[in-house]
Every structure is written in structure tokens, then in C-alpha cells.
Amino acid sequence: MRSKGVTIVCSTSEQLPNTYFICLESANEAVIIDVGFHLEWCRQQIAKYQTRLVGILLTHGHLSHVARAAELSETSGKVSVYLARDDLHLVQMLPSFADSQGYCGVKSPRVSILMDQGGQFTLGSSLVVNYHLTPGHTPGSCCFKIEKNHFVGDLWDREKHCYGEAKAWNHEVQRLSSSTYQALLNKGDRVHPGHGSSWQLDS
């Protein structure tokens, strides 16, 4: 998918959360959102588009969204990893938790940027990223916006149901975050969830 010189590619595994590769064509730079277990897929996209990885963004600290982020960062020139501060404890616990789930060799990524409030930053030469903290699924869940594209992690799915509500850190807070963030969306915006297919707002 293309959006104003930005190419967005989503992983295709039905068993795992979505990983997003976002390439700024004019600068041959890319960011990846929620590496999860898609390490080789990420490397393939970087090679296919002949881009330089300039950032790894994590919508939250769950294993299935973070698992291979450390390896990707280390093998891509120690590229910066972005995470909300309130989920740092989840990332620090990843190795032991992964072992308990039968996943060996998972490392905690070295988080370069800890986000405390909503704001904006620029990756590489000119890729502008806006972010909003949307706690509930986890204490530090957040959403990223690039151009008119919203990467919402596990905030909600295509039916706008709060994803994983039964296992959420605080489902009532998640519902509030969902309602608050939906108010920020505009007609023509495109939403990219952590699970399932993306969609565009028609109204």
C-alpha cells in the first residue's frame, strides 16, 4: 500500500500479530512496527526495498509483538527502539517469560527512547511519527500515526472491539482509551491493527 510516498507492507501470518514495514521512498529509509517473531520477514523487506532501517516502534510490551526486536536492532546497526515507559517492565521480563512459554533465546531489546506522554518525533531524515499513549491492553500501550495511517496495536480490531479485553491489564481503561483515540480519526484515515486486516474510514 502507498500513501504520499510512503509504502506500507504488512506481514501475512494468520497465527501471529501483524508486523508493519513502513518505507519513506524519497529517503530510502524505513521503520518497523511490532517486530514480533517476524525477524526474517523484516530482513527480507529491508533487502527488497533496499532501505536503511531507522527505527523500531513497539505498540506495547507483549512477547508476541516484541520477541525478535533485540536481534533486529543489533543486526541493523543498533537502531533505536521506541516504547512507552510504562511497558518497560514487560520488556525486561521477556527472556524469562519467553522461556516459560517454550521460546528460547528471546532477548530484551535495549530501549533507546522511552515515551512518557503523547508527542511527535522524526526518524531518519524526514519520517514524522506522532504517538498517543492508549493504556488498557497493557499499562504502556500506544498508537503511532504516520501521514494518515494509524498503527493501533491491540487497542481494537476491525470491528472496533477492544482486542484481548478478557486478558487486558485494565479493560475499563482500554475502553476509555479506545473511545478517546477514535475521536482523533478523520475521514480518509487508514487504521492498521495488531491483528486482522486494515481499513479506511469512510465517514
Coordinates of C-alpha atoms in Angstrom, one line a residue:
M1 CA 0.0 0.0 0.0
R2 CA 1.2 3.5 -0.8
S3 CA 0.4 6.8 0.9
K4 CA 2.1 10.1 -0.2
G5 CA 5.5 8.5 -0.9
V6 CA 5.2 6.1 2.0
T7 CA 5.0 2.3 1.3
I8 CA 3.4 0.2 3.9
V9 CA 3.7 -3.6 3.9
C10 CA 2.1 -5.9 6.5
S11 CA 3.2 -9.4 7.4
T12 CA 0.8 -12.2 6.3
S13 CA 0.8 -14.7 9.1
E14 CA -2.7 -15.6 10.4
Q15 CA -1.2 -17.1 13.5
L16 CA 0.8 -14.1 14.7
P17 CA 0.2 -10.4 15.3
N18 CA 0.8 -8.0 12.4
T19 CA 4.2 -6.6 11.8
Y20 CA 4.4 -3.4 9.7
F21 CA 7.2 -2.2 7.4
I22 CA 6.9 1.5 6.5
C23 CA 9.3 2.8 3.9
L24 CA 9.8 6.5 3.1
E25 CA 10.6 6.2 -0.6
S26 CA 12.3 9.6 -1.1
A27 CA 14.9 8.9 1.5
N28 CA 15.3 5.1 1.3
E29 CA 14.6 4.8 5.0
A30 CA 12.2 2.5 6.9
V31 CA 10.7 1.8 10.2
I32 CA 9.2 -1.4 11.5
I33 CA 6.3 -1.6 14.0
D34 CA 6.0 -4.6 16.3
V35 CA 8.7 -7.0 15.1
G36 CA 7.2 -9.9 17.0
F37 CA 8.5 -13.2 15.6
H38 CA 8.9 -11.9 12.1
L39 CA 12.6 -11.3 12.1
E40 CA 13.4 -12.9 8.7
W41 CA 10.4 -11.2 7.1
C42 CA 11.7 -7.9 8.3
R43 CA 15.1 -8.5 6.9
Q44 CA 13.5 -9.6 3.6
Q45 CA 11.6 -6.3 3.3
I46 CA 14.7 -4.2 4.1
A47 CA 16.6 -6.0 1.4
K48 CA 13.7 -6.0 -1.1
Y49 CA 13.2 -2.2 -0.8
Q50 CA 17.0 -1.5 -0.4
T51 CA 16.3 0.7 2.6
R52 CA 18.1 1.6 5.8
L53 CA 16.2 0.8 9.0
V54 CA 16.0 4.0 11.2
G55 CA 13.7 2.9 14.0
I56 CA 11.7 0.1 15.6
L57 CA 8.4 1.1 17.2
L58 CA 6.6 -1.1 19.7
T59 CA 2.9 -0.5 20.4
H60 CA 3.2 -2.5 23.7
G61 CA 5.5 -4.9 25.5
H62 CA 3.8 -8.3 24.9
L63 CA 6.1 -11.1 23.8
S64 CA 4.2 -11.7 20.5
H65 CA 4.8 -8.1 19.5
V66 CA 8.4 -7.7 20.7
A67 CA 10.1 -11.1 20.6
R68 CA 12.8 -10.5 17.9
A69 CA 13.2 -6.7 18.3
A70 CA 16.5 -7.0 20.0
E71 CA 18.0 -9.1 17.2
L72 CA 16.7 -6.9 14.5
S73 CA 18.1 -3.8 16.3
E74 CA 21.5 -5.4 16.9
T75 CA 21.9 -6.6 13.3
S76 CA 20.8 -3.3 11.8
G77 CA 23.4 -1.1 13.4
K78 CA 21.8 -0.9 16.9
V79 CA 18.9 1.0 15.5
S80 CA 16.8 2.9 18.2
V81 CA 13.8 1.1 19.8
Y82 CA 10.8 3.1 20.9
L83 CA 8.5 2.0 23.8
A84 CA 6.2 3.7 26.3
R85 CA 7.9 3.8 29.7
D86 CA 5.0 2.0 31.5
D87 CA 5.7 -1.2 29.5
L88 CA 9.4 -1.3 30.1
H89 CA 8.9 -3.8 32.9
L90 CA 7.2 -6.2 30.5
V91 CA 10.1 -6.0 28.0
Q92 CA 12.7 -6.5 30.8
M93 CA 10.8 -9.7 31.8
L94 CA 10.8 -11.1 28.2
P95 CA 13.6 -13.6 28.4
S96 CA 12.3 -15.5 31.5
F97 CA 8.7 -15.3 30.3
A98 CA 9.6 -16.5 26.8
D99 CA 11.5 -19.4 28.3
S100 CA 8.4 -20.4 30.4
Q101 CA 6.4 -20.4 27.2
G102 CA 8.8 -22.6 25.3
Y103 CA 10.5 -19.8 23.3
C104 CA 14.3 -20.0 23.8
G105 CA 16.8 -17.3 23.1
V106 CA 14.5 -14.3 23.3
K107 CA 16.3 -11.1 24.4
S108 CA 15.1 -7.9 25.9
P109 CA 15.7 -5.1 23.4
R110 CA 17.7 -2.1 24.5
V111 CA 15.0 0.5 24.5
S112 CA 16.6 3.8 23.3
I113 CA 13.6 6.1 23.7
L114 CA 11.0 5.8 26.5
M115 CA 7.8 7.7 25.8
D116 CA 6.0 9.3 28.7
Q117 CA 3.4 11.5 27.0
G118 CA 1.9 11.9 23.6
G119 CA 4.0 13.8 21.1
Q120 CA 6.0 13.7 17.9
F121 CA 9.4 12.7 16.7
T122 CA 11.3 12.4 13.4
L123 CA 13.0 9.3 12.3
G124 CA 15.9 9.3 9.8
S125 CA 15.9 12.4 7.7
S126 CA 12.2 13.2 7.5
L127 CA 9.8 10.5 8.6
V128 CA 7.5 12.2 11.1
V129 CA 5.8 10.0 13.7
N130 CA 3.0 11.2 16.0
Y131 CA 2.2 9.0 19.0
H132 CA -0.5 8.8 21.7
L133 CA -0.5 6.7 24.9
T134 CA -3.5 4.4 25.0
P135 CA -3.2 2.3 28.1
G136 CA -5.5 -0.5 28.9
H137 CA -4.4 -3.6 27.0
T138 CA -1.1 -3.0 28.8
P139 CA -0.1 -0.1 31.1
G140 CA 2.0 1.4 28.3
S141 CA 0.1 0.6 25.1
C142 CA 0.4 3.3 22.5
C143 CA -0.6 4.2 18.9
F144 CA 1.5 5.6 16.2
K145 CA 0.4 7.9 13.3
I146 CA 2.4 8.3 10.1
E147 CA 0.8 10.5 7.5
K148 CA -2.9 9.4 7.6
N149 CA -2.0 5.9 8.8
H150 CA -2.8 4.9 12.4
F151 CA -1.0 1.9 13.9
V152 CA -3.1 0.9 16.9
G153 CA -1.6 -2.3 18.1
D154 CA -4.1 -4.2 20.3
L155 CA -6.2 -1.2 21.1
W156 CA -9.0 -2.6 18.9
D157 CA -9.8 -4.7 15.9
R158 CA -11.6 -4.0 12.6
E159 CA -15.0 -4.3 14.4
K160 CA -13.7 -1.7 16.9
H161 CA -13.8 -4.3 19.7
C162 CA -11.1 -3.9 22.3
Y163 CA -8.6 -6.7 21.4
G164 CA -7.9 -9.2 24.1
E165 CA -10.2 -7.5 26.5
A166 CA -10.6 -10.5 28.7
K167 CA -6.8 -10.6 29.3
A168 CA -6.2 -6.9 29.3
W169 CA -4.3 -5.2 32.1
N170 CA -7.4 -3.0 32.7
H171 CA -10.3 -3.5 30.3
E172 CA -12.2 -0.4 31.5
V173 CA -9.2 1.8 30.8
Q174 CA -8.8 0.1 27.4
R175 CA -12.4 1.0 26.5
L176 CA -11.7 4.6 27.6
S177 CA -8.5 4.8 25.5
S178 CA -10.4 3.3 22.5
S179 CA -13.1 5.9 22.7
T180 CA -10.7 8.7 23.1
Y181 CA -8.5 7.7 20.2
Q182 CA -11.4 7.1 17.9
A183 CA -12.3 10.7 18.3
L184 CA -8.9 11.6 16.7
L185 CA -9.6 9.8 13.5
N186 CA -10.7 11.6 10.4
K187 CA -12.4 10.6 7.1
G188 CA -9.8 9.1 4.8
D189 CA -7.5 7.9 7.6
R190 CA -6.4 4.3 7.5
V191 CA -6.3 2.1 10.6
H192 CA -3.7 -0.7 10.9
P193 CA -4.5 -3.1 13.8
G194 CA -2.2 -5.6 15.6
H195 CA -4.5 -8.4 14.5
G196 CA -6.6 -8.7 11.3
S197 CA -6.8 -6.5 8.2
S198 CA -6.5 -2.8 7.9
W199 CA -9.4 -0.5 6.9
Q200 CA -10.1 3.1 5.8
L201 CA -12.5 5.4 7.4
D202 CA -15.3 6.5 5.0
S203 CA -17.1 8.7 7.5

